[in-house]
Short mmCIF file of C-alpha atoms and ligand atoms in Angstrom, two decimals:
data_model
loop_
_atom_site.label_atom_id
_atom_site.label_comp_id
_atom_site.label_asym_id
_atom_site.label_seq_id
_atom_site.Cartn_x
_atom_site.Cartn_y
_atom_site.Cartn_z
CA MET E 415 -31.89 46.17 -23.46
CA PHE E 416 -32.35 47.11 -20.14
CA GLY E 417 -36.07 47.82 -20.44
CA PRO E 418 -37.21 44.63 -20.90
CA ARG E 419 -34.63 43.17 -17.92
CA LEU E 420 -36.35 45.70 -15.67
CA GLN E 421 -39.80 44.63 -16.79
CA ARG E 422 -39.25 40.92 -16.27
CA ALA E 423 -38.09 41.91 -12.78
CA ARG E 424 -40.87 43.45 -12.06
CA ALA E 425 -43.29 40.66 -13.44
CA GLU E 426 -41.62 38.34 -10.87
CA MET E 427 -41.46 41.06 -7.85
CA ASP E 428 -45.20 41.08 -8.87
CA ARG E 429 -45.83 37.00 -8.51
CA GLN E 430 -43.67 36.87 -5.35
CA GLY E 431 -45.08 39.78 -3.67
CA VAL E 432 -41.97 42.06 -3.72
CA ASP E 433 -42.73 45.73 -3.44
CA ALA E 434 -39.30 47.00 -4.18
CA LEU E 435 -35.64 45.78 -4.93
CA LEU E 436 -32.97 47.43 -3.38
CA LEU E 437 -29.48 46.80 -5.22
CA SER E 438 -26.40 48.00 -4.35
CA VAL E 439 -22.62 46.22 -4.85
CA GLY E 440 -23.11 43.03 -6.41
CA ALA E 441 -24.15 41.90 -10.25
CA ASP E 442 -27.55 42.42 -10.06
CA LEU E 443 -27.35 46.19 -10.51
CA PRO E 444 -24.96 46.00 -13.56
CA TYR E 445 -27.26 43.42 -14.86
CA LEU E 446 -30.08 45.76 -14.70
CA THR E 447 -28.60 48.93 -15.53
CA GLY E 448 -24.73 48.75 -17.07
CA TYR E 449 -23.52 50.47 -13.88
CA SER E 450 -21.54 48.83 -11.22
CA ALA E 451 -21.72 50.38 -7.64
CA MET E 452 -18.35 51.03 -6.36
CA PRO E 453 -17.66 48.93 -3.18
CA LEU E 454 -16.79 51.99 -0.84
CA GLU E 455 -18.53 53.38 2.37
CA ARG E 456 -20.83 55.63 0.24
CA LEU E 457 -23.77 53.92 -0.67
CA THR E 458 -25.17 53.29 -4.23
CA MET E 459 -28.48 51.56 -4.61
CA LEU E 460 -31.13 51.29 -7.51
CA VAL E 461 -34.35 51.45 -6.01
CA LEU E 462 -36.70 49.63 -8.31
CA PRO E 463 -40.41 49.68 -7.19
CA ARG E 464 -42.93 47.07 -8.38
CA ASP E 465 -44.92 50.17 -9.73
CA GLY E 466 -43.30 53.33 -10.30
CA GLU E 467 -40.08 54.96 -11.36
CA ALA E 468 -36.55 53.13 -10.89
CA ARG E 469 -34.01 55.49 -9.42
CA LEU E 470 -30.32 55.24 -8.49
CA VAL E 471 -29.41 56.79 -5.22
CA ILE E 472 -25.57 57.74 -5.69
CA PRO E 473 -23.04 59.88 -4.57
CA GLU E 474 -23.17 62.99 -6.30
CA LEU E 475 -19.47 62.56 -6.69
CA GLU E 476 -20.07 59.41 -8.74
CA ALA E 477 -22.68 60.43 -10.80
CA PRO E 478 -20.96 61.44 -13.81
CA LEU E 479 -19.94 58.04 -14.42
CA VAL E 480 -23.51 57.03 -14.94
CA ALA E 481 -24.74 57.46 -18.64
CA GLU E 482 -27.95 59.22 -18.77
CA ARG E 483 -31.04 57.03 -19.14
CA ASP E 484 -34.64 56.75 -19.65
CA ASP E 485 -34.83 53.51 -17.60
CA PHE E 486 -34.13 55.08 -14.38
CA THR E 487 -33.81 58.58 -12.32
CA MET E 488 -30.77 59.69 -10.65
CA VAL E 489 -30.88 60.74 -7.03
CA PRO E 490 -27.40 62.15 -6.31
CA TRP E 491 -26.63 62.74 -2.59
CA GLY E 492 -24.06 65.26 -1.18
CA GLU E 493 -21.64 64.50 1.35
CA THR E 494 -23.93 66.05 4.19
CA GLN E 495 -27.16 63.63 3.39
CA ASP E 496 -27.96 60.62 4.61
CA PRO E 497 -28.89 58.22 1.72
CA LEU E 498 -30.58 55.59 3.67
CA ASP E 499 -33.09 58.21 4.59
CA LEU E 500 -33.28 58.94 0.91
CA VAL E 501 -33.86 55.22 0.32
CA VAL E 502 -36.56 54.79 3.06
CA GLY E 503 -38.17 58.12 1.71
CA LEU E 504 -38.70 55.92 -1.52
CA ILE E 505 -39.98 52.81 -0.38
CA GLY E 506 -41.78 54.13 2.80
CA GLN E 507 -41.83 52.24 6.29
CA ASP E 508 -43.38 49.06 5.56
CA ALA E 509 -42.53 47.60 2.49
CA THR E 510 -41.58 44.36 1.60
CA VAL E 511 -38.12 44.46 -0.14
CA GLY E 512 -35.81 42.55 -1.66
CA ILE E 513 -32.27 43.65 -0.91
CA GLY E 514 -28.94 42.67 -3.03
CA ASP E 515 -27.37 39.39 -1.50
CA THR E 516 -24.10 41.23 -1.24
CA THR E 517 -25.36 44.49 0.46
CA TRP E 518 -22.94 45.56 2.83
CA ALA E 519 -24.32 44.47 6.41
CA ARG E 520 -23.93 48.22 7.85
CA PHE E 521 -25.88 49.51 5.33
CA VAL E 522 -28.84 46.54 5.86
CA VAL E 523 -28.33 47.36 9.45
CA GLY E 524 -28.86 50.92 8.87
CA LEU E 525 -32.12 50.28 7.08
CA VAL E 526 -33.54 48.26 9.59
CA ASP E 527 -32.73 51.02 12.37
CA ARG E 528 -34.79 53.54 10.18
CA ALA E 529 -37.25 51.16 9.04
CA PRO E 530 -37.67 48.66 11.84
CA ALA E 531 -41.39 47.20 9.87
CA LEU E 532 -39.72 46.77 6.65
CA VAL E 533 -39.85 43.09 5.64
CA LEU E 534 -35.99 41.80 4.06
CA ARG E 535 -35.95 39.29 1.67
CA ASN E 536 -33.12 38.48 -0.72
CA ALA E 537 -33.02 39.93 -4.08
CA SER E 538 -31.79 36.66 -5.52
CA ASP E 539 -35.38 35.17 -4.82
CA VAL E 540 -36.09 37.28 -7.78
CA MET E 541 -33.07 38.19 -9.86
CA THR E 542 -32.02 34.31 -9.89
CA PRO E 543 -34.79 32.92 -11.94
CA LEU E 544 -33.69 36.04 -14.46
CA ARG E 545 -30.43 35.70 -14.59
CA ALA E 546 -30.06 31.86 -14.69
CA VAL E 547 -31.90 31.77 -18.28
CA LYS E 548 -29.48 33.71 -20.92
CA SER E 549 -30.89 35.13 -23.73
CA ASP E 550 -29.05 34.69 -27.00
CA ASP E 551 -27.22 38.04 -26.75
CA GLU E 552 -25.87 36.87 -23.20
CA VAL E 553 -25.12 33.24 -24.83
CA ALA E 554 -23.16 35.28 -27.66
CA MET E 555 -20.98 37.32 -24.84
CA LEU E 556 -20.25 33.67 -23.10
CA ARG E 557 -19.25 32.48 -26.56
CA SER E 558 -16.82 35.33 -27.55
CA ALA E 559 -15.10 34.96 -23.96
CA ALA E 560 -15.06 31.28 -24.08
CA ALA E 561 -13.33 31.68 -27.93
CA ALA E 562 -10.86 33.87 -26.26
CA VAL E 563 -9.88 31.50 -23.32
CA ASP E 564 -9.70 28.62 -25.94
CA ARG E 565 -6.78 30.60 -27.87
CA ILE E 566 -4.74 30.90 -24.62
CA ALA E 567 -5.25 27.35 -23.80
CA GLY E 568 -4.56 26.19 -27.53
CA ARG E 569 -0.85 28.38 -27.05
CA LEU E 570 -0.55 26.74 -23.49
CA ARG E 571 -1.23 23.03 -24.90
CA ASN E 572 1.32 23.49 -28.10
CA GLY E 573 4.14 24.56 -26.03
CA GLU E 574 3.86 28.35 -27.02
CA ILE E 575 3.52 29.84 -23.10
CA PRO E 576 7.14 28.79 -21.15
CA LEU E 577 6.26 26.80 -18.31
CA VAL E 578 9.50 24.70 -17.23
CA GLY E 579 11.72 26.89 -15.11
CA GLN E 580 8.99 29.38 -14.64
CA THR E 581 7.58 29.96 -11.60
CA GLU E 582 3.32 28.96 -10.96
CA ALA E 583 3.05 32.97 -10.24
CA GLN E 584 5.01 33.76 -13.72
CA VAL E 585 2.89 31.70 -15.59
CA SER E 586 -0.44 33.05 -13.80
CA ALA E 587 0.60 36.44 -14.79
CA GLU E 588 1.32 35.62 -18.45
CA LEU E 589 -2.20 34.07 -18.58
CA GLY E 590 -3.55 37.12 -17.15
CA ARG E 591 -1.68 39.25 -19.58
CA GLN E 592 -3.35 37.15 -22.33
CA ILE E 593 -6.79 37.18 -20.92
CA VAL E 594 -6.72 40.83 -21.21
CA GLU E 595 -4.96 41.12 -24.81
CA GLU E 596 -7.56 38.52 -26.01
CA GLY E 597 -10.32 40.92 -25.44
CA HIS E 598 -11.28 40.64 -21.76
CA HIS E 599 -11.85 43.54 -19.78
CA HIS E 600 -10.37 42.31 -16.71
CA VAL E 601 -9.12 38.87 -15.29
CA ASN E 602 -10.75 37.23 -12.82
CA PHE E 603 -8.39 34.68 -11.65
CA ALA E 604 -5.43 32.46 -13.20
CA ILE E 605 -4.79 29.43 -10.89
CA VAL E 606 -1.72 27.53 -11.83
CA ALA E 607 -0.79 24.42 -9.98
CA ALA E 608 1.83 21.98 -10.90
CA GLY E 609 2.86 18.82 -9.14
CA ALA E 610 1.51 18.05 -5.92
CA ASN E 611 0.00 21.58 -5.79
CA ALA E 612 -2.48 20.29 -8.29
CA ALA E 613 -4.15 18.38 -5.82
CA SER E 614 -5.28 21.48 -4.28
CA PRO E 615 -8.31 22.84 -6.53
CA HIS E 616 -8.23 26.47 -5.56
CA HIS E 617 -4.23 26.64 -5.35
CA HIS E 618 -2.84 30.15 -5.31
CA ALA E 619 -0.01 30.33 -8.04
CA GLY E 620 3.25 30.46 -5.76
CA ASP E 621 6.98 30.54 -6.25
CA HIS E 622 7.18 26.55 -6.99
CA VAL E 623 9.36 26.41 -10.07
CA ILE E 624 7.73 24.03 -12.42
CA THR E 625 10.11 21.24 -13.60
CA GLU E 626 10.29 18.61 -16.17
CA GLY E 627 7.68 15.94 -15.13
CA GLU E 628 4.97 17.93 -13.66
CA VAL E 629 1.20 17.97 -14.45
CA VAL E 630 0.43 21.61 -14.50
CA LEU E 631 -3.08 22.46 -13.96
CA CYS E 632 -4.31 26.13 -15.46
CA ASP E 633 -7.84 27.34 -14.91
CA PHE E 634 -8.43 30.77 -15.86
CA GLY E 635 -11.04 33.32 -16.99
CA GLY E 636 -11.82 36.92 -17.28
CA THR E 637 -14.94 39.23 -17.87
CA TRP E 638 -16.15 40.18 -21.19
CA LEU E 639 -18.02 43.44 -21.70
CA ASP E 640 -20.91 43.86 -24.02
CA ASP E 641 -21.90 46.80 -25.61
CA HIS E 642 -23.73 47.91 -22.35
CA GLY E 643 -21.22 47.48 -20.05
CA VAL E 644 -22.36 44.18 -18.71
CA GLY E 645 -19.74 41.92 -18.07
CA TYR E 646 -19.68 38.18 -18.99
CA CYS E 647 -17.07 35.78 -17.51
CA SER E 648 -15.11 32.84 -19.11
CA ASP E 649 -13.97 30.17 -17.05
CA LEU E 650 -11.48 27.30 -18.54
CA THR E 651 -9.59 24.39 -17.04
CA ARG E 652 -6.95 22.23 -19.10
CA CYS E 653 -3.84 20.15 -17.92
CA VAL E 654 -0.75 19.80 -19.67
CA TYR E 655 2.32 17.38 -18.64
CA THR E 656 5.95 18.64 -19.02
CA GLY E 657 7.40 15.64 -20.34
CA ASP E 658 6.33 11.82 -20.36
CA PRO E 659 3.41 11.15 -17.99
CA PRO E 660 3.72 8.07 -15.93
CA SER E 661 1.05 5.40 -16.82
CA GLU E 662 -0.39 5.90 -13.58
CA PHE E 663 -1.09 9.49 -14.25
CA VAL E 664 -2.48 9.04 -17.90
CA GLU E 665 -4.75 6.10 -16.90
CA MET E 666 -6.11 8.78 -13.82
CA TYR E 667 -6.76 11.35 -16.59
CA ASP E 668 -8.58 9.15 -18.92
CA VAL E 669 -10.96 8.36 -16.32
CA LEU E 670 -11.44 11.94 -15.72
CA PHE E 671 -11.71 12.92 -19.52
CA ASN E 672 -14.46 9.98 -19.94
CA ALA E 673 -16.22 11.68 -16.92
CA GLN E 674 -16.06 15.22 -17.87
CA ALA E 675 -17.69 13.99 -21.38
CA ALA E 676 -20.25 12.07 -19.77
CA SER E 677 -21.60 14.82 -17.67
CA VAL E 678 -21.37 17.27 -20.70
CA ALA E 679 -23.44 14.84 -22.51
CA ALA E 680 -25.77 14.55 -19.69
CA ALA E 681 -26.49 18.24 -19.92
CA THR E 682 -29.70 18.27 -21.59
CA VAL E 683 -32.96 20.05 -21.54
CA GLY E 684 -35.27 18.52 -18.69
CA THR E 685 -31.96 16.95 -17.11
CA PRO E 686 -32.16 17.58 -13.22
CA ALA E 687 -28.76 19.51 -12.35
CA GLU E 688 -27.91 16.65 -9.84
CA VAL E 689 -28.18 13.96 -12.80
CA VAL E 690 -25.39 15.70 -14.60
CA ASP E 691 -23.24 15.78 -11.67
CA ARG E 692 -23.99 12.06 -10.92
CA ALA E 693 -22.88 11.23 -14.68
CA GLY E 694 -19.28 11.96 -14.31
CA ARG E 695 -19.07 11.46 -10.51
CA SER E 696 -20.25 7.66 -10.85
CA ILE E 697 -17.28 6.85 -13.72
CA ILE E 698 -14.91 8.51 -11.51
CA ALA E 699 -16.13 6.44 -8.53
CA ASP E 700 -16.28 3.27 -10.38
CA ALA E 701 -12.69 3.37 -11.38
CA GLY E 702 -11.97 3.80 -7.66
CA TYR E 703 -10.96 7.61 -7.19
CA GLY E 704 -14.60 8.60 -5.83
CA ASP E 705 -13.05 9.99 -2.42
CA TYR E 706 -10.81 12.28 -4.79
CA PHE E 707 -13.41 14.23 -6.57
CA ILE E 708 -13.85 16.69 -3.80
CA HIS E 709 -16.34 19.26 -5.12
CA ARG E 710 -19.77 19.69 -7.19
CA THR E 711 -19.25 19.22 -10.78
CA GLY E 712 -19.95 22.78 -12.03
CA HIS E 713 -21.39 26.26 -11.12
CA GLY E 714 -23.63 28.57 -13.33
CA ILE E 715 -21.93 31.42 -14.89
CA GLY E 716 -22.94 34.70 -16.19
CA VAL E 717 -22.61 37.90 -15.18
CA GLU E 718 -21.18 36.62 -12.20
CA ALA E 719 -18.51 33.59 -12.11
CA HIS E 720 -20.10 31.60 -9.97
CA GLU E 721 -24.11 31.78 -9.92
CA GLU E 722 -27.28 29.72 -10.42
CA PRO E 723 -27.70 26.87 -11.39
CA TYR E 724 -25.21 24.47 -9.25
CA ILE E 725 -24.69 21.47 -10.51
CA VAL E 726 -24.66 19.34 -7.42
CA GLU E 727 -26.29 16.39 -5.91
CA GLY E 728 -29.30 17.60 -4.34
CA ASN E 729 -30.20 20.20 -7.15
CA THR E 730 -33.16 18.62 -8.43
CA ASP E 731 -33.97 21.34 -10.86
CA PRO E 732 -34.08 20.53 -14.49
CA LEU E 733 -31.88 22.18 -16.65
CA VAL E 734 -33.78 24.54 -19.06
CA ALA E 735 -32.75 26.08 -22.49
CA GLY E 736 -30.46 28.74 -21.92
CA ASN E 737 -28.80 27.64 -18.76
CA ALA E 738 -25.22 28.12 -18.56
CA PHE E 739 -22.67 26.44 -16.45
CA SER E 740 -19.49 24.90 -15.93
CA VAL E 741 -18.69 21.19 -16.42
CA GLU E 742 -15.44 20.94 -14.22
CA PRO E 743 -14.71 17.45 -12.49
CA GLY E 744 -11.56 17.06 -11.24
CA ILE E 745 -9.59 14.03 -9.36
CA TYR E 746 -7.24 15.26 -6.56
CA ILE E 747 -4.67 12.77 -4.88
CA PRO E 748 -3.04 14.65 -1.78
CA GLY E 749 0.68 14.98 -1.96
CA LYS E 750 0.90 13.62 -5.12
CA TRP E 751 -0.97 15.33 -8.17
CA GLY E 752 -4.29 16.39 -9.45
CA ALA E 753 -6.47 17.17 -12.76
CA ARG E 754 -9.37 18.87 -13.61
CA ILE E 755 -10.96 19.25 -17.08
CA GLU E 756 -13.74 22.45 -17.55
CA ASP E 757 -15.52 23.68 -20.13
CA ILE E 758 -18.46 26.12 -20.16
CA VAL E 759 -21.90 24.71 -21.50
CA VAL E 760 -25.21 26.09 -22.49
CA SER E 761 -28.40 23.90 -22.66
CA SER E 762 -30.18 24.18 -25.61
CA ALA E 763 -33.13 22.74 -27.39
CA GLU E 764 -30.69 20.99 -29.58
CA GLY E 765 -28.83 19.53 -26.88
CA PRO E 766 -25.89 20.62 -24.50
CA ASP E 767 -23.67 23.37 -26.35
CA PRO E 768 -20.22 23.28 -24.88
CA LEU E 769 -18.87 26.72 -25.53
CA ASN E 770 -14.96 25.78 -24.92
CA ARG E 771 -14.21 23.57 -27.73
CA VAL E 772 -9.94 23.13 -27.29
CA ASP E 773 -8.75 19.89 -26.99
CA HIS E 774 -9.52 18.17 -23.58
CA ALA E 775 -6.59 15.46 -24.22
CA LEU E 776 -3.77 15.77 -22.14
CA ALA E 777 -0.90 17.84 -23.89
CA ARG E 778 2.54 17.18 -23.67
CA VAL E 779 4.74 20.04 -23.56
ZN1 LIG G 516 -13.57 26.45 -8.68
ZN1 LIG G 517 -12.48 27.42 -13.48
ZN1 LIG G 518 -15.33 26.86 -12.88
#
């Protein structure tokens, strides 16, 4: 599996005139090797030259974590060695390199100190075109992860997960427990926002005790591992109402429901990402809630919870088959309440393919 990915990366490097990729912490390294660098002070870095052998510079004490492979050679370094000297030795003094976007600054600065003539580019220039187009196997992983969070949302909707009398933090912990129980490797986040807290899109679940007569917005997801140790993310938002919602809320929710469905329907191959954003946003704006939809419609998803393509005004890139992204409009009335509906959608030749299938209607619990 990794051989073809490395070949595609090399072809892209060739096209862009990049001599080597240097990948440390972040999602590019596991995408290409199945191994994630430990986010510690000791350097782990894949050196992938356009021509020639890939090498993983890795602390000697962490080398046993990496499975033996023919895609790359290990270069373990001991405690008294300088790993950046090793990297410079592999790439030379005057190469054009794509450095992983989330590489720690101390390593980037150290690299430039040792080789001032290096030309640095973002590795994402090379990696984004690869990662943004999912293979069938990758879509299958995203689908498994989506089905798992759908099952949890189903329990949330039919009242099997206790809400009234619980704190947001307790509900968040329960969602997290179920995310793992349903097969994810780990929890990425579990936002639980009740009542007026639902007006804050990234609310941190806190000690607010959920009462009768509140919206409860739950946005949660985790990472699902494939057979090679590469993780794929889930991300789902559903809202439930404890008791009978006031008509004002029901009307607002209906607008959101229609907007979300319109953006999903618009997500066909060839449609610019910003047009997908506009499809739902115009419905929200026409209903008078335009000022309360304060974020983009969605983000790509794959080995990272947020990646390209972004579904946002200004992104004129047309969707291609294999793009996977969230469609998650929201309406947030400060001090009062808020709501968001989110699915992961894959654009395919047969049309938009929503991976999340759990009911979007407002559930009353
Ligand atoms: Zn978000
Ligand atoms: Zn989400
Ligand atoms: Zn999301």
